[in-house]
Structures are given as structure tokens and as C-alpha cells.
mmCIF file of C-alpha atoms in Angstrom:
data_model
loop_
_atom_site.group_PDB
_atom_site.id
_atom_site.type_symbol
_atom_site.label_atom_id
_atom_site.label_comp_id
_atom_site.label_asym_id
_atom_site.label_seq_id
_atom_site.Cartn_x
_atom_site.Cartn_y
_atom_site.Cartn_z
ATOM 1 C CA MET Q 318 -0.106 -0.011 0.001
ATOM 2 C CA GLU Q 319 2.357 2.050 1.088
ATOM 3 C CA ASN Q 320 4.907 1.709 -2.418
ATOM 4 C CA SER Q 321 1.135 2.349 -4.133
ATOM 5 C CA MET Q 322 1.929 5.819 -2.529
ATOM 6 C CA LYS Q 323 5.075 6.721 -3.356
ATOM 7 C CA LYS Q 324 4.478 5.459 -6.634
ATOM 8 C CA ASN Q 325 1.173 7.758 -7.436
ATOM 9 C CA GLN Q 326 3.380 10.757 -5.768
ATOM 10 C CA LEU Q 327 5.740 9.677 -8.430
ATOM 11 C CA LYS Q 328 3.493 9.587 -11.285
ATOM 12 C CA GLU Q 329 1.935 13.656 -9.750
ATOM 13 C CA LEU Q 330 6.071 14.691 -9.177
ATOM 14 C CA LEU Q 331 6.959 13.750 -12.583
ATOM 15 C CA GLY Q 332 3.964 15.211 -14.370
ATOM 16 C CA LYS Q 333 4.151 18.322 -12.912
ATOM 17 C CA LEU Q 334 7.879 18.827 -13.166
ATOM 18 C CA GLY Q 335 7.524 17.466 -16.960
ATOM 19 C CA PRO Q 336 7.072 20.246 -19.076
ATOM 20 C CA VAL Q 337 10.303 22.119 -17.076
ATOM 21 C CA LEU Q 338 12.853 18.447 -17.638
ATOM 22 C CA ALA Q 339 10.904 18.847 -21.343
ATOM 23 C CA LEU Q 340 12.214 22.626 -21.268
ATOM 24 C CA LEU Q 341 15.178 21.793 -20.257
ATOM 25 C CA VAL Q 342 15.939 18.919 -21.969
ATOM 26 C CA LEU Q 343 15.189 20.869 -25.251
ATOM 27 C CA MET Q 344 17.294 23.805 -24.498
ATOM 28 C CA VAL Q 345 20.411 21.796 -24.066
ATOM 29 C CA ILE Q 346 19.892 20.320 -27.354
ATOM 30 C CA VAL Q 347 19.670 23.577 -28.615
ATOM 31 C CA THR Q 348 22.904 24.837 -26.840
ATOM 32 C CA ILE Q 349 24.693 21.858 -28.374
ATOM 33 C CA LEU Q 350 24.141 22.496 -31.702
ATOM 34 C CA ASN Q 351 24.092 26.032 -32.266
ATOM 35 C CA PRO Q 352 25.854 28.004 -28.389
ATOM 36 C CA ASN Q 353 25.069 31.229 -29.704
ATOM 37 C CA PHE Q 354 21.206 30.112 -28.528
ATOM 38 C CA ILE Q 355 22.474 30.864 -25.060
ATOM 39 C CA ALA Q 356 24.019 34.372 -25.900
ATOM 40 C CA PRO Q 357 22.344 37.034 -23.628
ATOM 41 C CA ILE Q 358 21.573 39.163 -26.640
ATOM 42 C CA ASN Q 359 19.705 35.827 -28.096
ATOM 43 C CA LEU Q 360 17.450 35.008 -24.838
ATOM 44 C CA LEU Q 361 16.100 38.384 -24.502
ATOM 45 C CA ASN Q 362 14.852 37.867 -27.889
ATOM 46 C CA LEU Q 363 13.326 34.512 -27.282
ATOM 47 C CA LEU Q 364 12.003 36.504 -24.340
ATOM 48 C CA ARG Q 365 10.301 39.209 -25.878
ATOM 49 C CA GLN Q 366 9.307 36.802 -28.687
ATOM 50 C CA VAL Q 367 7.576 34.589 -26.029
ATOM 51 C CA SER Q 368 6.169 37.308 -24.873
ATOM 52 C CA VAL Q 369 2.965 37.987 -27.279
ATOM 53 C CA ASN Q 370 2.903 34.551 -27.360
ATOM 54 C CA ALA Q 371 2.155 34.324 -23.489
ATOM 55 C CA LEU Q 372 -0.256 36.191 -22.554
ATOM 56 C CA ILE Q 373 -2.450 35.504 -25.114
ATOM 57 C CA ALA Q 374 -1.879 31.571 -23.844
ATOM 58 C CA PHE Q 375 -2.571 32.928 -20.423
ATOM 59 C CA GLY Q 376 -6.106 33.961 -20.880
ATOM 60 C CA MET Q 377 -6.825 30.377 -22.893
ATOM 61 C CA THR Q 378 -5.572 28.562 -19.962
ATOM 62 C CA PHE Q 379 -8.911 29.289 -18.383
ATOM 63 C CA VAL Q 380 -10.692 29.105 -21.294
ATOM 64 C CA ILE Q 381 -9.681 25.439 -21.217
ATOM 65 C CA LEU Q 382 -9.904 25.159 -17.304
ATOM 66 C CA THR Q 383 -12.945 25.202 -17.990
ATOM 67 C CA GLY Q 384 -13.005 22.637 -21.680
ATOM 68 C CA GLY Q 385 -13.670 24.998 -23.864
ATOM 69 C CA ILE Q 386 -11.396 26.682 -26.777
ATOM 70 C CA ASP Q 387 -11.204 30.230 -28.034
ATOM 71 C CA LEU Q 388 -10.363 30.345 -31.875
ATOM 72 C CA SER Q 389 -10.840 34.009 -32.327
ATOM 73 C CA VAL Q 390 -7.836 34.831 -30.211
ATOM 74 C CA GLY Q 391 -6.076 35.553 -33.476
ATOM 75 C CA SER Q 392 -8.502 38.043 -34.825
ATOM 76 C CA THR Q 393 -9.346 39.716 -31.725
ATOM 77 C CA LEU Q 394 -5.924 40.748 -31.648
ATOM 78 C CA ALA Q 395 -5.512 41.521 -35.181
ATOM 79 C CA LEU Q 396 -9.203 44.427 -34.803
ATOM 80 C CA SER Q 397 -8.100 45.325 -31.310
ATOM 81 C CA GLY Q 398 -4.764 46.404 -32.373
ATOM 82 C CA ALA Q 399 -6.266 48.433 -35.779
ATOM 83 C CA LEU Q 400 -8.190 50.091 -33.869
ATOM 84 C CA VAL Q 401 -5.886 51.470 -31.208
ATOM 85 C CA ALA Q 402 -3.220 52.542 -34.532
ATOM 86 C CA GLY Q 403 -6.427 54.114 -36.313
ATOM 87 C CA MET Q 404 -7.332 55.694 -32.747
ATOM 88 C CA ILE Q 405 -4.153 57.605 -32.425
ATOM 89 C CA ALA Q 406 -3.621 58.059 -35.556
ATOM 90 C CA SER Q 407 -6.427 60.278 -35.605
ATOM 91 C CA GLY Q 408 -4.906 61.909 -32.239
ATOM 92 C CA LEU Q 409 -6.740 60.415 -29.503
ATOM 93 C CA ASP Q 410 -4.442 60.353 -27.182
ATOM 94 C CA PRO Q 411 -2.346 56.967 -26.406
ATOM 95 C CA ILE Q 412 -2.812 55.663 -23.533
ATOM 96 C CA LEU Q 413 -6.300 56.686 -22.959
ATOM 97 C CA ALA Q 414 -6.173 54.339 -26.582
ATOM 98 C CA MET Q 415 -4.806 51.331 -25.642
ATOM 99 C CA ILE Q 416 -6.955 50.977 -22.264
ATOM 100 C CA ILE Q 417 -10.115 50.846 -24.934
ATOM 101 C CA GLY Q 418 -8.219 48.878 -27.502
ATOM 102 C CA VAL Q 419 -8.503 46.887 -23.772
ATOM 103 C CA VAL Q 420 -11.847 47.178 -23.496
ATOM 104 C CA ILE Q 421 -12.815 46.374 -26.552
ATOM 105 C CA GLY Q 422 -10.676 42.691 -26.424
ATOM 106 C CA GLY Q 423 -12.817 42.311 -23.066
ATOM 107 C CA VAL Q 424 -16.620 43.319 -25.290
ATOM 108 C CA LEU Q 425 -14.635 40.645 -27.689
ATOM 109 C CA GLY Q 426 -14.420 37.823 -25.736
ATOM 110 C CA ALA Q 427 -17.495 38.456 -23.357
ATOM 111 C CA VAL Q 428 -20.109 37.864 -27.220
ATOM 112 C CA ASN Q 429 -17.609 34.505 -27.637
ATOM 113 C CA GLY Q 430 -18.809 33.181 -23.681
ATOM 114 C CA LEU Q 431 -22.629 34.785 -24.390
ATOM 115 C CA LEU Q 432 -23.253 32.786 -27.501
ATOM 116 C CA ILE Q 433 -21.333 29.665 -26.128
ATOM 117 C CA THR Q 434 -23.601 30.716 -22.136
ATOM 118 C CA LYS Q 435 -26.974 32.293 -24.061
ATOM 119 C CA GLY Q 436 -27.258 31.341 -27.537
ATOM 120 C CA LYS Q 437 -26.430 27.708 -26.494
ATOM 121 C CA MET Q 438 -23.531 26.666 -28.494
ATOM 122 C CA ALA Q 439 -20.219 24.741 -29.012
ATOM 123 C CA PRO Q 440 -17.306 26.620 -27.960
ATOM 124 C CA PHE Q 441 -15.379 25.722 -31.158
ATOM 125 C CA ILE Q 442 -18.285 26.952 -32.878
ATOM 126 C CA ALA Q 443 -18.782 30.185 -32.288
ATOM 127 C CA THR Q 444 -15.217 31.056 -31.652
ATOM 128 C CA LEU Q 445 -14.466 29.735 -35.628
ATOM 129 C CA ALA Q 446 -17.394 32.122 -36.625
ATOM 130 C CA THR Q 447 -16.211 35.295 -34.286
ATOM 131 C CA MET Q 448 -12.770 34.189 -35.655
ATOM 132 C CA THR Q 449 -14.356 35.056 -38.748
ATOM 133 C CA ILE Q 450 -16.071 37.798 -38.609
ATOM 134 C CA TYR Q 451 -13.650 40.260 -36.398
ATOM 135 C CA ARG Q 452 -10.906 39.279 -39.674
ATOM 136 C CA GLY Q 453 -13.011 40.592 -41.749
ATOM 137 C CA ALA Q 454 -14.004 43.473 -39.392
ATOM 138 C CA THR Q 455 -10.409 44.143 -39.318
ATOM 139 C CA LEU Q 456 -10.673 43.795 -43.593
ATOM 140 C CA VAL Q 457 -13.213 45.812 -43.560
ATOM 141 C CA TYR Q 458 -11.863 48.556 -40.745
ATOM 142 C CA THR Q 459 -8.309 48.853 -42.861
ATOM 143 C CA ASP Q 460 -9.503 48.534 -46.003
ATOM 144 C CA GLY Q 461 -7.241 45.216 -46.337
ATOM 145 C CA ASN Q 462 -4.027 47.748 -46.017
ATOM 146 C CA PRO Q 463 -1.794 49.127 -43.079
ATOM 147 C CA ILE Q 464 -2.483 51.221 -40.548
ATOM 148 C CA THR Q 465 0.657 53.940 -40.537
ATOM 149 C CA GLY Q 466 1.204 56.954 -39.301
ATOM 150 C CA ILE Q 467 1.052 56.521 -36.035
ATOM 151 C CA GLY Q 468 2.916 58.855 -34.967
ATOM 152 C CA ASP Q 469 6.056 59.354 -32.487
ATOM 153 C CA SER Q 470 4.019 58.978 -28.880
ATOM 154 C CA PHE Q 471 7.106 57.955 -26.214
ATOM 155 C CA ILE Q 472 4.502 56.120 -24.519
ATOM 156 C CA PHE Q 473 3.056 53.623 -27.591
ATOM 157 C CA LYS Q 474 6.411 53.024 -28.804
ATOM 158 C CA PHE Q 475 7.863 51.847 -24.683
ATOM 159 C CA VAL Q 476 4.974 48.763 -24.594
ATOM 160 C CA GLY Q 477 6.714 47.231 -27.309
ATOM 161 C CA ARG Q 478 9.951 48.581 -27.867
ATOM 162 C CA GLY Q 479 10.859 50.195 -25.084
ATOM 163 C CA TYR Q 480 13.497 48.388 -22.255
ATOM 164 C CA LEU Q 481 12.936 48.488 -18.736
ATOM 165 C CA PHE Q 482 16.404 48.136 -16.300
ATOM 166 C CA ASN Q 483 17.629 47.117 -19.988
ATOM 167 C CA ILE Q 484 14.529 43.831 -20.279
ATOM 168 C CA PRO Q 485 12.477 44.319 -22.601
ATOM 169 C CA VAL Q 486 8.790 45.393 -21.314
ATOM 170 C CA PRO Q 487 6.992 42.970 -23.037
ATOM 171 C CA VAL Q 488 8.216 40.951 -21.237
ATOM 172 C CA ILE Q 489 7.787 42.964 -18.216
ATOM 173 C CA LEU Q 490 4.894 43.327 -19.495
ATOM 174 C CA MET Q 491 4.664 39.425 -19.553
ATOM 175 C CA VAL Q 492 5.530 38.480 -16.126
ATOM 176 C CA ILE Q 493 3.257 41.249 -14.439
ATOM 177 C CA ALA Q 494 0.196 39.095 -16.331
ATOM 178 C CA PHE Q 495 1.780 36.044 -14.935
ATOM 179 C CA VAL Q 496 1.355 37.084 -11.287
ATOM 180 C CA LEU Q 497 -1.955 38.843 -11.417
ATOM 181 C CA LEU Q 498 -3.524 35.472 -13.796
ATOM 182 C CA TYR Q 499 -1.698 33.519 -11.114
ATOM 183 C CA VAL Q 500 -3.134 34.826 -7.810
ATOM 184 C CA LEU Q 501 -6.348 34.753 -9.257
ATOM 185 C CA LEU Q 502 -6.747 31.244 -10.969
ATOM 186 C CA HIS Q 503 -4.756 29.707 -7.898
ATOM 187 C CA LYS Q 504 -5.441 32.046 -5.075
ATOM 188 C CA MET Q 505 -8.891 33.115 -4.947
ATOM 189 C CA THR Q 506 -12.552 32.702 -5.585
ATOM 190 C CA PHE Q 507 -13.171 32.674 -9.184
ATOM 191 C CA GLY Q 508 -10.416 30.420 -9.862
ATOM 192 C CA ARG Q 509 -11.824 27.580 -7.852
ATOM 193 C CA LYS Q 510 -15.075 28.248 -9.622
ATOM 194 C CA THR Q 511 -12.658 28.228 -13.009
ATOM 195 C CA TYR Q 512 -11.433 24.577 -11.684
ATOM 196 C CA ALA Q 513 -14.368 23.216 -10.676
ATOM 197 C CA ILE Q 514 -16.471 24.342 -13.572
ATOM 198 C CA GLY Q 515 -14.177 22.387 -15.784
ATOM 199 C CA GLY Q 516 -14.126 19.054 -13.410
ATOM 200 C CA ASN Q 517 -17.826 19.108 -13.370
ATOM 201 C CA GLU Q 518 -20.400 21.635 -14.772
ATOM 202 C CA LYS Q 519 -23.135 20.338 -13.882
ATOM 203 C CA ALA Q 520 -21.692 19.279 -9.999
ATOM 204 C CA SER Q 521 -20.838 23.124 -9.875
ATOM 205 C CA TYR Q 522 -24.318 24.460 -10.871
ATOM 206 C CA ILE Q 523 -25.869 22.746 -8.202
ATOM 207 C CA ALA Q 524 -23.755 24.026 -5.888
ATOM 208 C CA GLY Q 525 -24.923 27.453 -7.063
ATOM 209 C CA ILE Q 526 -22.103 28.189 -9.003
ATOM 210 C CA LYS Q 527 -23.346 31.053 -12.075
ATOM 211 C CA ILE Q 528 -22.190 29.439 -14.309
ATOM 212 C CA ASP Q 529 -22.876 31.610 -17.399
ATOM 213 C CA LYS Q 530 -20.984 34.754 -15.763
ATOM 214 C CA VAL Q 531 -17.924 32.934 -15.003
ATOM 215 C CA LYS Q 532 -17.573 31.620 -18.442
ATOM 216 C CA THR Q 533 -18.664 34.744 -20.122
ATOM 217 C CA LEU Q 534 -16.215 36.960 -18.123
ATOM 218 C CA ILE Q 535 -13.185 33.494 -18.081
ATOM 219 C CA TYR Q 536 -13.991 34.336 -22.169
ATOM 220 C CA ALA Q 537 -14.264 38.162 -21.868
ATOM 221 C CA LEU Q 538 -10.261 37.861 -20.181
ATOM 222 C CA SER Q 539 -9.456 35.529 -22.960
ATOM 223 C CA GLY Q 540 -10.195 38.699 -25.638
ATOM 224 C CA MET Q 541 -8.606 41.508 -22.872
ATOM 225 C CA MET Q 542 -5.204 38.877 -22.970
ATOM 226 C CA ALA Q 543 -5.718 39.073 -26.923
ATOM 227 C CA SER Q 544 -5.846 42.673 -27.412
ATOM 228 C CA VAL Q 545 -2.577 43.661 -25.114
ATOM 229 C CA ALA Q 546 -1.181 41.584 -27.414
ATOM 230 C CA GLY Q 547 -1.577 43.084 -29.740
ATOM 231 C CA ILE Q 548 -0.811 45.936 -28.933
ATOM 232 C CA ILE Q 549 2.451 44.979 -27.844
ATOM 233 C CA ILE Q 550 2.644 44.035 -32.007
ATOM 234 C CA THR Q 551 1.705 47.182 -33.407
ATOM 235 C CA SER Q 552 3.886 48.933 -31.325
ATOM 236 C CA ARG Q 553 6.690 46.746 -31.794
ATOM 237 C CA LEU Q 554 5.828 47.545 -35.535
ATOM 238 C CA ASN Q 555 4.771 50.706 -35.315
ATOM 239 C CA SER Q 556 2.001 49.951 -38.113
ATOM 240 C CA ALA Q 557 -1.103 47.682 -37.880
ATOM 241 C CA GLN Q 558 -1.672 44.741 -39.760
ATOM 242 C CA PRO Q 559 -4.536 43.344 -41.154
ATOM 243 C CA THR Q 560 -3.418 40.499 -41.189
ATOM 244 C CA ALA Q 561 -1.939 39.899 -37.986
ATOM 245 C CA GLY Q 562 -2.586 37.439 -35.640
ATOM 246 C CA GLN Q 563 -3.691 34.917 -38.331
ATOM 247 C CA ALA Q 564 -2.815 30.830 -36.461
ATOM 248 C CA TYR Q 565 -1.936 32.635 -32.922
ATOM 249 C CA GLU Q 566 -4.567 31.081 -31.833
ATOM 250 C CA MET Q 567 -2.535 27.212 -32.837
ATOM 251 C CA ASP Q 568 0.772 29.110 -30.742
ATOM 252 C CA ALA Q 569 -1.510 29.489 -27.314
ATOM 253 C CA ILE Q 570 -3.212 26.038 -27.200
ATOM 254 C CA ALA Q 571 -0.041 24.831 -28.165
ATOM 255 C CA ALA Q 572 1.484 26.859 -25.461
ATOM 256 C CA VAL Q 573 -1.569 25.077 -22.940
ATOM 257 C CA VAL Q 574 -1.386 21.976 -23.050
ATOM 258 C CA LEU Q 575 2.295 21.265 -22.806
ATOM 259 C CA GLY Q 576 2.385 22.993 -20.068
ATOM 260 C CA GLY Q 577 0.152 20.278 -18.898
ATOM 261 C CA THR Q 578 -3.665 21.467 -19.092
ATOM 262 C CA SER Q 579 -5.920 18.833 -19.746
ATOM 263 C CA LEU Q 580 -8.458 19.529 -23.447
ATOM 264 C CA SER Q 581 -11.044 18.081 -20.999
ATOM 265 C CA GLY Q 582 -10.826 20.912 -18.319
ATOM 266 C CA GLY Q 583 -10.398 20.550 -14.655
ATOM 267 C CA LYS Q 584 -7.087 19.919 -14.879
ATOM 268 C CA GLY Q 585 -3.826 22.533 -15.481
ATOM 269 C CA ARG Q 586 -1.837 25.311 -13.869
ATOM 270 C CA ILE Q 587 -0.512 28.802 -15.512
ATOM 271 C CA PHE Q 588 2.841 28.196 -14.919
ATOM 272 C CA GLY Q 589 3.285 24.941 -17.321
ATOM 273 C CA THR Q 590 1.118 27.670 -19.525
ATOM 274 C CA LEU Q 591 4.737 29.612 -18.884
ATOM 275 C CA ILE Q 592 6.606 26.950 -19.457
ATOM 276 C CA GLY Q 593 5.406 25.527 -22.767
ATOM 277 C CA ALA Q 594 4.931 29.298 -24.041
ATOM 278 C CA LEU Q 595 8.808 29.194 -23.558
ATOM 279 C CA ILE Q 596 8.999 25.420 -24.661
ATOM 280 C CA ILE Q 597 7.126 26.528 -28.785
ATOM 281 C CA GLY Q 598 9.583 30.056 -28.113
ATOM 282 C CA THR Q 599 12.779 27.622 -27.666
ATOM 283 C CA LEU Q 600 11.341 25.749 -30.720
ATOM 284 C CA ASN Q 601 11.245 28.677 -32.871
ATOM 285 C CA ASN Q 602 14.500 30.360 -32.139
ATOM 286 C CA GLY Q 603 16.067 26.967 -31.988
ATOM 287 C CA LEU Q 604 15.397 26.496 -35.785
ATOM 288 C CA ASN Q 605 15.407 29.793 -36.694
ATOM 289 C CA LEU Q 606 19.450 29.557 -35.482
ATOM 290 C CA LEU Q 607 19.684 25.976 -37.300
ATOM 291 C CA GLY Q 608 18.471 27.832 -40.446
ATOM 292 C CA VAL Q 609 15.440 25.217 -40.608
ATOM 293 C CA SER Q 610 12.911 26.522 -43.491
ATOM 294 C CA SER Q 611 9.871 28.472 -41.577
ATOM 295 C CA PHE Q 612 7.699 25.269 -43.728
ATOM 296 C CA TYR Q 613 9.207 22.203 -41.549
ATOM 297 C CA GLN Q 614 8.756 24.153 -39.030
ATOM 298 C CA GLN Q 615 5.143 24.413 -39.238
ATOM 299 C CA ILE Q 616 5.550 20.358 -39.399
ATOM 300 C CA VAL Q 617 8.116 19.990 -36.732
ATOM 301 C CA LYS Q 618 5.596 22.282 -34.130
ATOM 302 C CA GLY Q 619 2.722 19.922 -35.616
ATOM 303 C CA ILE Q 620 4.327 16.605 -34.560
ATOM 304 C CA VAL Q 621 5.148 18.378 -30.459
ATOM 305 C CA ILE Q 622 1.229 18.975 -29.853
ATOM 306 C CA ILE Q 623 0.284 15.512 -31.053
ATOM 307 C CA ILE Q 624 2.622 14.397 -28.677
ATOM 308 C CA ALA Q 625 1.696 16.291 -26.500
ATOM 309 C CA VAL Q 626 -2.266 15.455 -26.598
ATOM 310 C CA LEU Q 627 -0.726 11.968 -26.618
ATOM 311 C CA LEU Q 628 0.534 12.781 -23.072
ATOM 312 C CA ASP Q 629 -2.679 13.979 -21.931
ATOM 313 C CA ARG Q 630 -4.837 11.263 -23.033
ATOM 314 C CA LYS Q 631 -2.271 8.419 -21.725
ATOM 315 C CA LYS Q 632 -2.224 10.467 -18.800
ATOM 316 C CA LYS Q 633 -6.391 10.265 -18.408
#
């Protein structure tokens, strides 16, 4: 009996540490193949690249924990980024424009939540539809062309291209978001409700949890995270691209799954999502350093996702 308990504890520990070990092994392999990987300038560049995917994936973690999915995050990123760029170009204060952009992202996400809770639509179908709608709205708003002439606002440039204590600002924003959402998910009632809904929605309803309200707020949170990522990209490029964010939902879902969150909901940690985002980023960065074609990179990422999902099924 005691040996069985120890084995179960060991399995649980390996399950939690699995993503971290995978990241360390991947970093060692890439470093052996190309020592330039561990150069400080490359590591900072890696973290800056990871920050956008991590922000989206943090919001996606909440969604997947409830057993849902959000395919619209890439389109939300593009639309909110375009709207912010348009507001700044028209003379609106950049800080106010960015705040409005995040609110718009929350509203777009809440629409997903309402379609799922009140409209009784499957999350995949609802967010697939809004993904198309939001992308179309972006193309209509921009007329299919990039929005330039945003101006030289220090604050706006600082968000995507600035440094604080020699650390890229997007990385600092990622860390702040991680800490806030970690507390929300693991230390507050809202997080417990999120896990409860994903674990057993019927039991959660009987326990008095307002499922529709919680789900709508979670999808709104996902939209807000996507809009923050969109603002960072717009700031970094100093323009809003109507095609921004394409396929970003796939990288975000991959980061969540690689981090150990179950696609069926109820199990997972936001720390695991951060590690998953770092794995995806390290994979992309390493393949670039090794001169691997972007076409082959897509194949490799797809294989990694398949392995992660199969491991998730095996654990269950």
C-alpha cells in the first residue's frame, strides 16, 4: 500500500515537472547544436518573442480549464490592434487609446462567452464564427491595408520596443500578467470556480456557481489578453497589419497543452502554460538559429502538439 502511494506521488511529481524537464532538455540540445542560443542578446530576444504568445496563452488557459476553446484570439488581436492604431493616428491620446483597445478586446471575448452560454453554441463553433467575423471586420476597417502614421508617442513605442532595466517591456508585461492571473486562478474564488466548472459542470451548477457569468468573464479575459498582445505587436511594428495574429490561436493552444492543462478541462496550471510558451518559443528560436525552413518548422510544431495531446490522453 505504501509503495503504491509512493509510486502515485512520484507520477504526480513527474507530471508537474514534465514540462520543465522538457524545456531544459530542449534548451540543452539547441545549445549543443548552436552555442549562440545562450547568448544574452538571443535569450532576451527569445523572451520578447515568447511574451506575445504567453499573454494569449494565459487567457486561453482559463478557457481550456472550463473545457472550452477560443479560436478567435488571433482575430481579436488584429482587430483591437487596428482600432488602437486608428485611434492614435486620428489624434487620440495613446494611453486612452490602449485602454479602450483592451476594453474592446474584453467585449469581443464576452461576445464569445454569451454565444456559448446564452446561445448554447459549442465553443469551437462559436469562436470559429467570431474568428471569421472579427477578421473580416479588421479587413473592412483597414480596407486590407496596414495602418501607418501612428506617430512618435514615447509611451506607445515604449510598450512594444522599450526597455526597463535592460529588460524588454513586453517581457515585463508578461511577468506582471502572469503574477496577476496566477493569483486569480490559484488564490481566489474565481479560480476555484473555473476549476469546478471544468471538472464537473453539473455539480458546479448544483453547488450554486453562476456558470454563465463565470464563463462569460473568462472569455472576456481571453479577449483582453489577446488585445494586450495586439497592442504590443502594433507598437513593435509601428503599424497595424490586417493579417496580424493569423494562426496565433494554434500556438496559444499548443502552449497550454504542452504546459499540462487537460483539453477536457478541470486540470492544469498557469505556470505550466508559461513553460509551454517557452517550449514553443525555444523551438522556434532554435530552428531559426539552425537555419531550418519555416515550412519544416510548422511540421515540427504540429508533431510536438500531437505528442502533447497523446501524453494528456495517456495520463487520463
